[in-house]
Amino acid sequence: MDVPGEIEEAARLDGAGPFRTFFQVIVPITKPAFATVAILTFLAQWGSYLWPVLMVSDPTVRPLPLAISIFQNQQPPEWGQVLAFGTMFIVPVLAVFLVFQRWFVASISSSAIKG
């Protein structure tokens, strides 16, 4: 919605149809927004706890947030193993952020500029 109409109009005047305008003009402009939504959606799904608690009964298919909470509550807690488990939990999040970092930062910096 924030893409100026003049850009679409310029593409139309250059002879681009609606599909070409969308895929070659609009999508490249909105890549930062797509990256931001991808990162935030991944983080929300990766850290979800309540839905797996309700749905998963088989211990072999537990997602990491559920498995780490069960692992941490064992007595006595082995803190070295809990911290190693936490590191294993964070690595995919860092990988996703590093893949989308360029577009995420571009999204943040472009949102600060108005006009």
PDB file of C-alpha atoms in Angstrom:
ATOM      1  CA  MET A   1       0.000   0.000   0.000  1.00  0.00           C
ATOM      2  CA  ASP A   2       2.948   2.358   0.567  1.00  0.00           C
ATOM      3  CA  VAL A   3       4.350   1.927  -2.931  1.00  0.00           C
ATOM      4  CA  PRO A   4       3.671   5.175  -4.781  1.00  0.00           C
ATOM      5  CA  GLY A   5       1.165   4.985  -7.597  1.00  0.00           C
ATOM      6  CA  GLU A   6       3.551   6.931  -9.816  1.00  0.00           C
ATOM      7  CA  ILE A   7       5.879   3.939  -9.942  1.00  0.00           C
ATOM      8  CA  GLU A   8       3.108   1.649 -11.176  1.00  0.00           C
ATOM      9  CA  GLU A   9       1.991   4.312 -13.645  1.00  0.00           C
ATOM     10  CA  ALA A  10       5.546   4.699 -14.983  1.00  0.00           C
ATOM     11  CA  ALA A  11       5.796   0.941 -15.508  1.00  0.00           C
ATOM     12  CA  ARG A  12       2.447   0.952 -17.322  1.00  0.00           C
ATOM     13  CA  LEU A  13       3.618   3.812 -19.582  1.00  0.00           C
ATOM     14  CA  ASP A  14       6.777   1.844 -20.376  1.00  0.00           C
ATOM     15  CA  GLY A  15       4.584  -0.975 -21.663  1.00  0.00           C
ATOM     16  CA  ALA A  16       4.622  -3.364 -18.717  1.00  0.00           C
ATOM     17  CA  GLY A  17       1.491  -5.387 -18.070  1.00  0.00           C
ATOM     18  CA  PRO A  18       0.051  -5.998 -14.615  1.00  0.00           C
ATOM     19  CA  PHE A  19       2.061  -9.172 -13.954  1.00  0.00           C
ATOM     20  CA  ARG A  20       5.338  -7.671 -15.140  1.00  0.00           C
ATOM     21  CA  THR A  21       4.668  -4.546 -13.086  1.00  0.00           C
ATOM     22  CA  PHE A  22       4.047  -6.650 -10.017  1.00  0.00           C
ATOM     23  CA  PHE A  23       6.979  -9.041 -10.350  1.00  0.00           C
ATOM     24  CA  GLN A  24       9.622  -6.662 -11.755  1.00  0.00           C
ATOM     25  CA  VAL A  25       8.693  -3.397 -10.032  1.00  0.00           C
ATOM     26  CA  ILE A  26       6.598  -3.927  -6.906  1.00  0.00           C
ATOM     27  CA  VAL A  27       8.190  -7.122  -5.531  1.00  0.00           C
ATOM     28  CA  PRO A  28      11.790  -5.801  -5.610  1.00  0.00           C
ATOM     29  CA  ILE A  29      10.680  -2.645  -3.802  1.00  0.00           C
ATOM     30  CA  THR A  30       8.922  -4.645  -1.094  1.00  0.00           C
ATOM     31  CA  LYS A  31      11.685  -7.194  -0.414  1.00  0.00           C
ATOM     32  CA  PRO A  32      12.552  -5.549   2.922  1.00  0.00           C
ATOM     33  CA  ALA A  33       8.954  -5.892   4.057  1.00  0.00           C
ATOM     34  CA  PHE A  34       8.864  -9.552   2.979  1.00  0.00           C
ATOM     35  CA  ALA A  35      12.099 -10.227   4.874  1.00  0.00           C
ATOM     36  CA  THR A  36      10.792  -8.555   8.022  1.00  0.00           C
ATOM     37  CA  VAL A  37       7.579 -10.572   7.915  1.00  0.00           C
ATOM     38  CA  ALA A  38       9.566 -13.780   7.306  1.00  0.00           C
ATOM     39  CA  ILE A  39      11.853 -13.167  10.297  1.00  0.00           C
ATOM     40  CA  LEU A  40       9.053 -12.217  12.675  1.00  0.00           C
ATOM     41  CA  THR A  41       6.831 -15.116  11.572  1.00  0.00           C
ATOM     42  CA  PHE A  42       9.699 -17.578  11.956  1.00  0.00           C
ATOM     43  CA  LEU A  43      10.466 -16.282  15.448  1.00  0.00           C
ATOM     44  CA  ALA A  44       6.829 -16.548  16.490  1.00  0.00           C
ATOM     45  CA  GLN A  45       6.525 -20.113  15.212  1.00  0.00           C
ATOM     46  CA  TRP A  46       9.947 -21.242  16.427  1.00  0.00           C
ATOM     47  CA  GLY A  47       9.283 -20.116  19.968  1.00  0.00           C
ATOM     48  CA  SER A  48       5.703 -21.364  20.199  1.00  0.00           C
ATOM     49  CA  TYR A  49       5.160 -23.407  23.322  1.00  0.00           C
ATOM     50  CA  LEU A  50       1.448 -23.700  24.051  1.00  0.00           C
ATOM     51  CA  TRP A  51       0.338 -25.359  20.805  1.00  0.00           C
ATOM     52  CA  PRO A  52       2.963 -28.169  20.990  1.00  0.00           C
ATOM     53  CA  VAL A  53       2.096 -28.785  24.651  1.00  0.00           C
ATOM     54  CA  LEU A  54      -1.525 -29.327  23.663  1.00  0.00           C
ATOM     55  CA  MET A  55      -0.929 -31.376  20.513  1.00  0.00           C
ATOM     56  CA  VAL A  56       2.223 -33.484  20.948  1.00  0.00           C
ATOM     57  CA  SER A  57       2.075 -36.597  23.069  1.00  0.00           C
ATOM     58  CA  ASP A  58       4.920 -38.573  21.480  1.00  0.00           C
ATOM     59  CA  PRO A  59       8.271 -37.636  23.100  1.00  0.00           C
ATOM     60  CA  THR A  60      10.196 -38.365  19.883  1.00  0.00           C
ATOM     61  CA  VAL A  61       8.545 -35.521  17.946  1.00  0.00           C
ATOM     62  CA  ARG A  62       8.678 -32.736  20.536  1.00  0.00           C
ATOM     63  CA  PRO A  63       9.778 -29.349  19.220  1.00  0.00           C
ATOM     64  CA  LEU A  64      12.757 -27.712  20.907  1.00  0.00           C
ATOM     65  CA  PRO A  65      10.876 -25.259  23.197  1.00  0.00           C
ATOM     66  CA  LEU A  66       8.881 -28.123  24.707  1.00  0.00           C
ATOM     67  CA  ALA A  67      11.882 -30.440  24.923  1.00  0.00           C
ATOM     68  CA  ILE A  68      14.076 -27.830  26.625  1.00  0.00           C
ATOM     69  CA  SER A  69      11.424 -27.118  29.279  1.00  0.00           C
ATOM     70  CA  ILE A  70      11.101 -30.824  30.065  1.00  0.00           C
ATOM     71  CA  PHE A  71      14.884 -31.268  29.992  1.00  0.00           C
ATOM     72  CA  GLN A  72      15.434 -28.299  32.328  1.00  0.00           C
ATOM     73  CA  ASN A  73      12.899 -29.542  34.900  1.00  0.00           C
ATOM     74  CA  GLN A  74      14.744 -32.808  35.490  1.00  0.00           C
ATOM     75  CA  GLN A  75      16.296 -33.047  38.938  1.00  0.00           C
ATOM     76  CA  PRO A  76      19.127 -32.244  39.473  1.00  0.00           C
ATOM     77  CA  PRO A  77      19.492 -29.923  36.468  1.00  0.00           C
ATOM     78  CA  GLU A  78      22.711 -30.363  34.517  1.00  0.00           C
ATOM     79  CA  TRP A  79      23.295 -26.707  33.670  1.00  0.00           C
ATOM     80  CA  GLY A  80      26.002 -27.403  31.124  1.00  0.00           C
ATOM     81  CA  GLN A  81      23.632 -29.598  29.160  1.00  0.00           C
ATOM     82  CA  VAL A  82      20.784 -27.073  29.522  1.00  0.00           C
ATOM     83  CA  LEU A  83      23.032 -24.306  28.144  1.00  0.00           C
ATOM     84  CA  ALA A  84      24.166 -26.549  25.272  1.00  0.00           C
ATOM     85  CA  PHE A  85      20.495 -27.253  24.531  1.00  0.00           C
ATOM     86  CA  GLY A  86      19.801 -23.499  24.564  1.00  0.00           C
ATOM     87  CA  THR A  87      22.637 -22.898  22.131  1.00  0.00           C
ATOM     88  CA  MET A  88      21.200 -25.553  19.842  1.00  0.00           C
ATOM     89  CA  PHE A  89      17.855 -23.750  20.117  1.00  0.00           C
ATOM     90  CA  ILE A  90      19.330 -20.366  19.108  1.00  0.00           C
ATOM     91  CA  VAL A  91      21.449 -21.463  16.113  1.00  0.00           C
ATOM     92  CA  PRO A  92      18.532 -21.732  13.592  1.00  0.00           C
ATOM     93  CA  VAL A  93      17.224 -18.319  14.672  1.00  0.00           C
ATOM     94  CA  LEU A  94      20.641 -16.760  14.048  1.00  0.00           C
ATOM     95  CA  ALA A  95      20.876 -18.515  10.680  1.00  0.00           C
ATOM     96  CA  VAL A  96      17.502 -17.137   9.559  1.00  0.00           C
ATOM     97  CA  PHE A  97      18.410 -13.655  10.749  1.00  0.00           C
ATOM     98  CA  LEU A  98      21.771 -13.726   8.968  1.00  0.00           C
ATOM     99  CA  VAL A  99      20.109 -14.799   5.712  1.00  0.00           C
ATOM    100  CA  PHE A 100      17.544 -11.966   5.859  1.00  0.00           C
ATOM    101  CA  GLN A 101      19.698  -9.381   7.682  1.00  0.00           C
ATOM    102  CA  ARG A 102      20.363  -7.141   4.675  1.00  0.00           C
ATOM    103  CA  TRP A 103      16.658  -6.730   3.877  1.00  0.00           C
ATOM    104  CA  PHE A 104      15.654  -6.459   7.544  1.00  0.00           C
ATOM    105  CA  VAL A 105      18.060  -3.578   8.119  1.00  0.00           C
ATOM    106  CA  ALA A 106      16.924  -1.933   4.876  1.00  0.00           C
ATOM    107  CA  SER A 107      13.337  -2.169   6.080  1.00  0.00           C
ATOM    108  CA  ILE A 108      14.177  -0.510   9.380  1.00  0.00           C
ATOM    109  CA  SER A 109      16.230   2.260   7.783  1.00  0.00           C
ATOM    110  CA  SER A 110      13.635   2.991   5.085  1.00  0.00           C
ATOM    111  CA  SER A 111      10.833   3.241   7.640  1.00  0.00           C
ATOM    112  CA  ALA A 112      12.665   6.107   9.354  1.00  0.00           C
ATOM    113  CA  ILE A 113      12.646   8.232   6.202  1.00  0.00           C
ATOM    114  CA  LYS A 114       9.382   9.971   5.348  1.00  0.00           C
ATOM    115  CA  GLY A 115       8.677  12.091   2.333  1.00  0.00           C
TER     116      GLY A 115
END
